[in-house]
XYZ file of C-alpha atoms in Angstrom:
366
model
C 117.433 86.496 33.510
C 115.109 83.934 31.956
C 111.940 83.044 33.527
C 113.130 79.789 35.476
C 115.461 82.227 37.115
C 116.048 81.529 40.928
C 115.051 78.062 40.653
C 117.557 74.837 40.922
C 117.701 71.679 39.388
C 120.513 68.980 40.146
C 120.597 67.183 36.994
C 122.088 63.144 37.682
C 123.872 62.403 34.730
C 122.688 60.415 31.481
C 121.874 60.364 27.679
C 119.279 61.695 25.289
C 116.281 63.172 26.728
C 117.732 63.904 30.215
C 120.750 66.226 29.389
C 118.567 68.018 26.634
C 115.624 68.832 29.428
C 117.802 70.082 31.862
C 119.751 72.115 28.902
C 116.414 73.627 28.127
C 115.718 74.129 31.853
C 119.500 75.981 31.852
C 118.346 77.967 28.801
C 114.999 79.102 30.477
C 116.989 80.424 33.891
C 117.112 77.846 35.913
C 120.645 77.001 37.820
C 121.458 73.382 36.637
C 124.382 71.280 38.499
C 124.986 67.922 36.897
C 126.365 65.501 39.031
C 128.431 62.871 36.856
C 131.220 60.440 37.552
C 133.811 61.255 38.987
C 136.306 60.944 35.910
C 133.937 62.369 33.756
C 134.098 65.852 35.698
C 137.884 65.981 36.098
C 138.177 65.276 31.987
C 135.807 68.358 31.886
C 137.861 69.992 33.851
C 140.629 69.754 32.392
C 139.172 71.094 28.787
C 138.147 67.371 27.199
C 135.013 66.940 25.210
C 132.160 67.170 27.487
C 128.757 64.484 26.909
C 126.395 65.269 24.457
C 124.290 68.235 25.601
C 126.051 69.098 28.874
C 127.243 72.523 27.916
C 126.698 75.660 29.902
C 126.547 73.945 33.267
C 128.398 73.247 36.233
C 129.670 69.452 36.691
C 130.318 67.632 39.783
C 132.132 64.358 40.133
C 130.302 61.718 42.728
C 130.897 58.550 43.480
C 127.432 57.584 44.393
C 128.322 54.407 46.496
C 130.465 55.801 48.399
C 129.466 57.725 51.850
C 130.864 60.982 51.297
C 129.394 60.973 47.604
C 126.129 59.999 48.584
C 126.573 62.694 51.530
C 127.494 65.506 49.125
C 124.479 64.457 46.998
C 121.666 64.328 49.865
C 123.389 68.112 50.702
C 122.740 69.323 47.430
C 119.071 68.162 46.734
C 117.737 69.183 49.871
C 118.729 72.687 48.258
C 117.176 71.710 45.054
C 113.881 72.766 43.512
C 113.437 69.517 41.133
C 115.681 66.400 40.437
C 115.859 64.971 37.321
C 116.856 61.326 36.717
C 116.892 59.047 34.080
C 117.993 55.429 35.663
C 116.292 52.427 35.347
C 113.512 51.886 38.117
C 115.051 50.597 41.315
C 118.495 52.194 40.811
C 118.147 55.491 42.661
C 116.577 53.765 45.476
C 119.238 50.934 45.392
C 121.811 54.378 45.977
C 119.899 55.677 49.232
C 118.367 58.473 46.788
C 114.555 57.168 46.042
C 111.960 59.842 45.991
C 110.614 59.091 49.468
C 113.832 59.663 50.708
C 114.817 62.847 49.220
C 110.748 64.011 49.095
C 111.050 63.573 53.210
C 114.476 65.662 53.541
C 112.588 68.406 51.244
C 109.117 68.161 51.135
C 108.734 70.724 48.015
C 111.429 68.687 45.815
C 110.134 67.814 42.457
C 111.325 64.506 41.400
C 111.369 64.034 38.025
C 112.195 60.509 36.742
C 112.807 60.076 32.772
C 113.124 56.742 31.164
C 111.914 55.103 28.258
C 109.383 51.989 29.382
C 108.131 54.259 32.984
C 107.980 53.189 36.624
C 106.167 50.188 36.080
C 104.820 47.858 33.568
C 105.869 44.197 32.391
C 109.094 45.936 30.451
C 109.911 48.996 33.204
C 113.283 47.139 33.852
C 114.399 46.509 30.180
C 116.821 48.159 27.996
C 115.731 50.406 25.021
C 116.527 52.700 22.765
C 114.342 55.608 21.134
C 113.262 53.324 18.255
C 112.167 50.769 20.634
C 109.565 52.990 22.432
C 108.005 53.883 19.587
C 107.633 50.667 18.191
C 105.266 49.457 21.056
C 102.862 52.822 20.410
C 102.093 52.671 16.499
C 104.326 55.650 16.327
C 107.226 53.685 14.132
C 104.657 52.171 12.240
C 103.649 55.440 10.276
C 106.956 56.544 9.277
C 107.704 55.351 5.848
C 106.835 54.712 2.512
C 103.602 52.380 0.835
C 105.116 48.590 1.022
C 108.661 50.005 2.349
C 109.711 49.072 5.601
C 109.193 51.725 8.775
C 112.020 54.379 9.023
C 113.212 55.895 12.258
C 112.843 59.549 12.491
C 115.834 59.637 14.025
C 115.294 60.108 17.811
C 113.513 63.086 17.223
C 109.969 61.187 18.501
C 110.902 59.112 21.196
C 113.599 61.062 22.974
C 113.370 64.300 22.435
C 109.991 64.623 21.515
C 108.049 61.676 23.709
C 111.207 62.005 26.264
C 112.269 66.082 26.879
C 109.067 67.578 25.948
C 106.773 65.643 28.436
C 109.047 65.491 31.291
C 109.728 69.511 31.014
C 106.041 70.107 30.572
C 105.327 67.621 34.079
C 108.331 69.168 36.133
C 107.139 72.920 35.522
C 103.436 71.457 36.338
C 104.599 70.476 39.705
C 106.462 73.807 40.210
C 103.301 75.209 39.437
C 101.194 73.173 41.664
C 103.375 73.760 44.457
C 102.880 76.936 44.468
C 99.363 75.768 45.636
C 100.397 72.649 48.144
C 103.911 73.921 48.793
C 104.694 70.673 48.226
C 106.431 68.893 45.310
C 105.656 65.347 43.747
C 107.423 62.695 41.555
C 106.858 62.821 37.807
C 107.033 59.459 35.874
C 107.834 60.846 32.531
C 108.128 57.725 30.043
C 109.127 57.830 26.032
C 106.506 55.099 25.245
C 103.845 57.300 27.100
C 104.938 60.877 25.252
C 105.377 59.271 21.765
C 102.104 57.974 22.265
C 100.585 61.186 23.067
C 102.177 62.670 19.909
C 100.457 60.531 18.012
C 96.930 61.552 19.195
C 95.622 63.063 15.951
C 95.969 59.993 14.038
C 94.090 58.096 16.788
C 91.757 60.430 16.676
C 91.612 60.059 13.058
C 91.916 56.093 13.035
C 88.678 56.436 15.622
C 86.553 58.551 12.831
C 87.501 56.557 9.945
C 90.049 58.851 8.386
C 93.322 57.228 9.129
C 94.280 53.904 8.297
C 96.931 51.347 9.738
C 98.507 50.982 6.417
C 101.589 53.546 5.998
C 101.712 55.886 3.438
C 98.310 55.510 2.859
C 97.300 58.537 4.927
C 97.018 62.611 3.897
C 100.319 63.028 6.185
C 102.488 60.233 5.794
C 103.234 60.404 2.362
C 100.260 59.183 0.737
C 98.846 62.152 -0.538
C 100.451 63.703 -3.505
C 100.054 67.161 -1.700
C 102.076 65.988 0.905
C 105.321 64.775 0.185
C 108.887 65.282 -0.725
C 110.081 65.651 -4.285
C 113.039 65.586 -6.191
C 114.151 68.327 -8.657
C 116.328 68.612 -11.251
C 119.840 68.745 -9.414
C 119.156 66.139 -6.570
C 117.768 68.588 -4.486
C 114.158 68.230 -2.925
C 111.152 69.945 -2.128
C 108.720 69.716 0.667
C 105.079 70.119 -0.687
C 102.363 70.400 1.795
C 99.333 72.053 0.361
C 96.492 70.394 1.939
C 93.985 73.347 2.494
C 92.180 74.195 -1.255
C 93.473 77.593 -1.932
C 97.194 76.671 -1.236
C 96.587 73.457 -3.227
C 95.314 76.068 -6.237
C 98.647 78.387 -5.698
C 100.875 75.060 -5.877
C 99.135 74.108 -9.370
C 99.354 77.681 -10.216
C 103.209 77.599 -10.306
C 103.478 74.593 -11.558
C 101.361 75.215 -14.735
C 98.571 72.723 -14.372
C 95.129 72.814 -15.189
C 93.094 71.634 -11.926
C 90.434 70.776 -14.729
C 92.510 68.285 -16.256
C 93.195 66.361 -13.080
C 91.655 64.162 -10.501
C 89.743 66.578 -7.702
C 92.913 66.909 -4.944
C 90.617 64.621 -2.122
C 89.667 61.453 -4.883
C 92.155 58.626 -3.427
C 91.532 56.887 -7.219
C 93.574 59.847 -8.845
C 96.541 60.436 -6.132
C 98.734 58.090 -8.309
C 97.756 60.047 -11.154
C 98.519 63.426 -9.411
C 102.006 61.939 -7.905
C 103.171 61.354 -11.471
C 102.354 64.520 -13.071
C 104.053 66.436 -9.949
C 106.981 64.951 -9.691
C 107.781 65.328 -13.836
C 107.020 68.955 -13.508
C 108.989 69.559 -10.154
C 112.073 67.324 -11.931
C 112.380 70.007 -14.745
C 114.105 72.857 -12.294
C 116.402 72.584 -9.887
C 115.416 73.313 -6.218
C 116.870 76.780 -6.063
C 114.867 77.747 -9.034
C 111.747 76.377 -7.512
C 112.220 78.255 -4.669
C 112.436 81.156 -6.463
C 109.269 80.498 -8.398
C 107.653 79.746 -5.155
C 108.877 82.463 -3.427
C 105.780 84.884 -2.436
C 102.780 82.278 -2.745
C 101.141 80.589 0.160
C 101.881 77.242 -2.087
C 103.137 75.732 1.000
C 106.334 74.831 -0.669
C 109.452 74.597 0.775
C 113.356 73.715 -0.229
C 114.819 70.825 2.307
C 118.119 71.851 3.188
C 120.772 70.538 5.269
C 121.927 72.042 8.675
C 124.716 73.713 6.852
C 122.263 75.615 3.974
C 119.442 76.229 7.198
C 121.595 79.041 9.281
C 122.028 80.556 5.938
C 117.993 81.152 5.305
C 117.044 84.391 5.397
C 114.159 83.181 7.598
C 115.846 81.351 10.166
C 118.874 83.923 10.241
C 116.489 86.407 11.011
C 114.629 84.327 13.602
C 117.961 83.119 15.461
C 116.250 79.214 15.028
C 119.948 78.604 14.190
C 123.209 80.031 15.099
C 126.772 79.970 13.870
C 129.975 81.087 16.273
C 132.691 80.592 13.964
C 132.662 77.077 12.481
C 130.393 75.978 15.379
C 126.247 75.583 14.101
C 123.522 75.379 17.295
C 119.952 75.876 17.976
C 118.866 79.401 19.018
C 116.854 79.547 21.805
C 112.978 78.404 22.235
C 110.423 79.482 23.210
C 110.816 83.383 23.106
C 109.854 85.499 26.065
C 108.898 88.998 25.943
C 110.239 90.008 28.880
C 112.675 87.220 30.286
C 114.657 86.261 27.495
C 116.364 82.988 27.943
C 119.529 82.065 26.854
C 121.815 79.545 25.038
C 123.743 77.668 27.355
C 125.506 75.594 24.944
C 126.885 78.198 22.604
C 130.329 78.561 22.433
C 130.720 82.032 23.944
C 128.669 81.189 27.019
C 130.143 81.517 30.066
C 128.919 78.904 32.515
C 128.774 79.466 36.102
C 131.543 77.556 37.976
C 130.543 74.835 40.611
C 131.877 76.888 43.655
C 129.959 80.206 42.372
C 126.614 77.723 42.091
C 127.019 75.912 45.261
C 127.747 78.988 47.328
C 124.163 80.702 45.888
C 122.777 77.395 46.735
C 123.990 77.754 50.232
C 125.297 74.401 50.116
C 128.599 73.748 51.980
C 130.618 70.189 50.920
């Protein structure tokens, strides 16, 4: 039983950060019912492919525009602790399921709204995706190399970092506050806000003059030669992140470079020289040869592994960070708990609770 055992969540089907948030809550022990279109629920029940990150929790098909579907939804929401939705602002209100209506029927409900632009503001009703949200808050501008175009960091920063993790933080905070007040509230989680918050360190350093708005010019964005990715003789790559002096010294030691013959680590004018020397040396051996050479050191150097390779790394395997069942790879549980460990609801062998059993446990009769 995970730490959220006993918490009931109604998830309105969506894409990206919403499903991941519901998946994380389920992994942590919450009882989650996913409301989806009738056709999707029927296809899922017949063994069809499920939407992204929707495994491990029962799916109920509802037509939210029909009176029967709306009545069933209201009954489930009345028994829930959390409602999680990711529609554009105004959609839930038009369906008769807005916060005012739901909180009037269930005053303790935590009503979590996951959007890209937020519930208000000039762009609140505009369409968008991860890359768009991180474009407007300075985040995307920081990814990429000097004098090159920005590189989208997949959808990790907007959708999952700025979206999922902040809506889950909001839900857990509201549940904690409810213990004191007995009342629920609305959580407005916007990816444009969350990913801006993730930029806190960069904005702080910009304010004190140690970070510039020029991409690839800063010590954490490939500007510094000792915080970058380097190619090896076999085409593999190493991540080098030796910021602190003792880690930098360990790095130079493995490379066989005498610091007396090099520019100072923090002398920006010498960074091109350092980069050239590092690249030349690292290109002389394969990735795995360098991995062996750096083993046991605090040089802050690691091989860049693919997903297929990661599952077999000794540390990843020991931690269960990535797991394998047959040919299927999937991330392990996170975070870890000493008394109430969660489960991996997306594991191929996980036995998801049935919808009938879940509704019965909630005390809902439809």
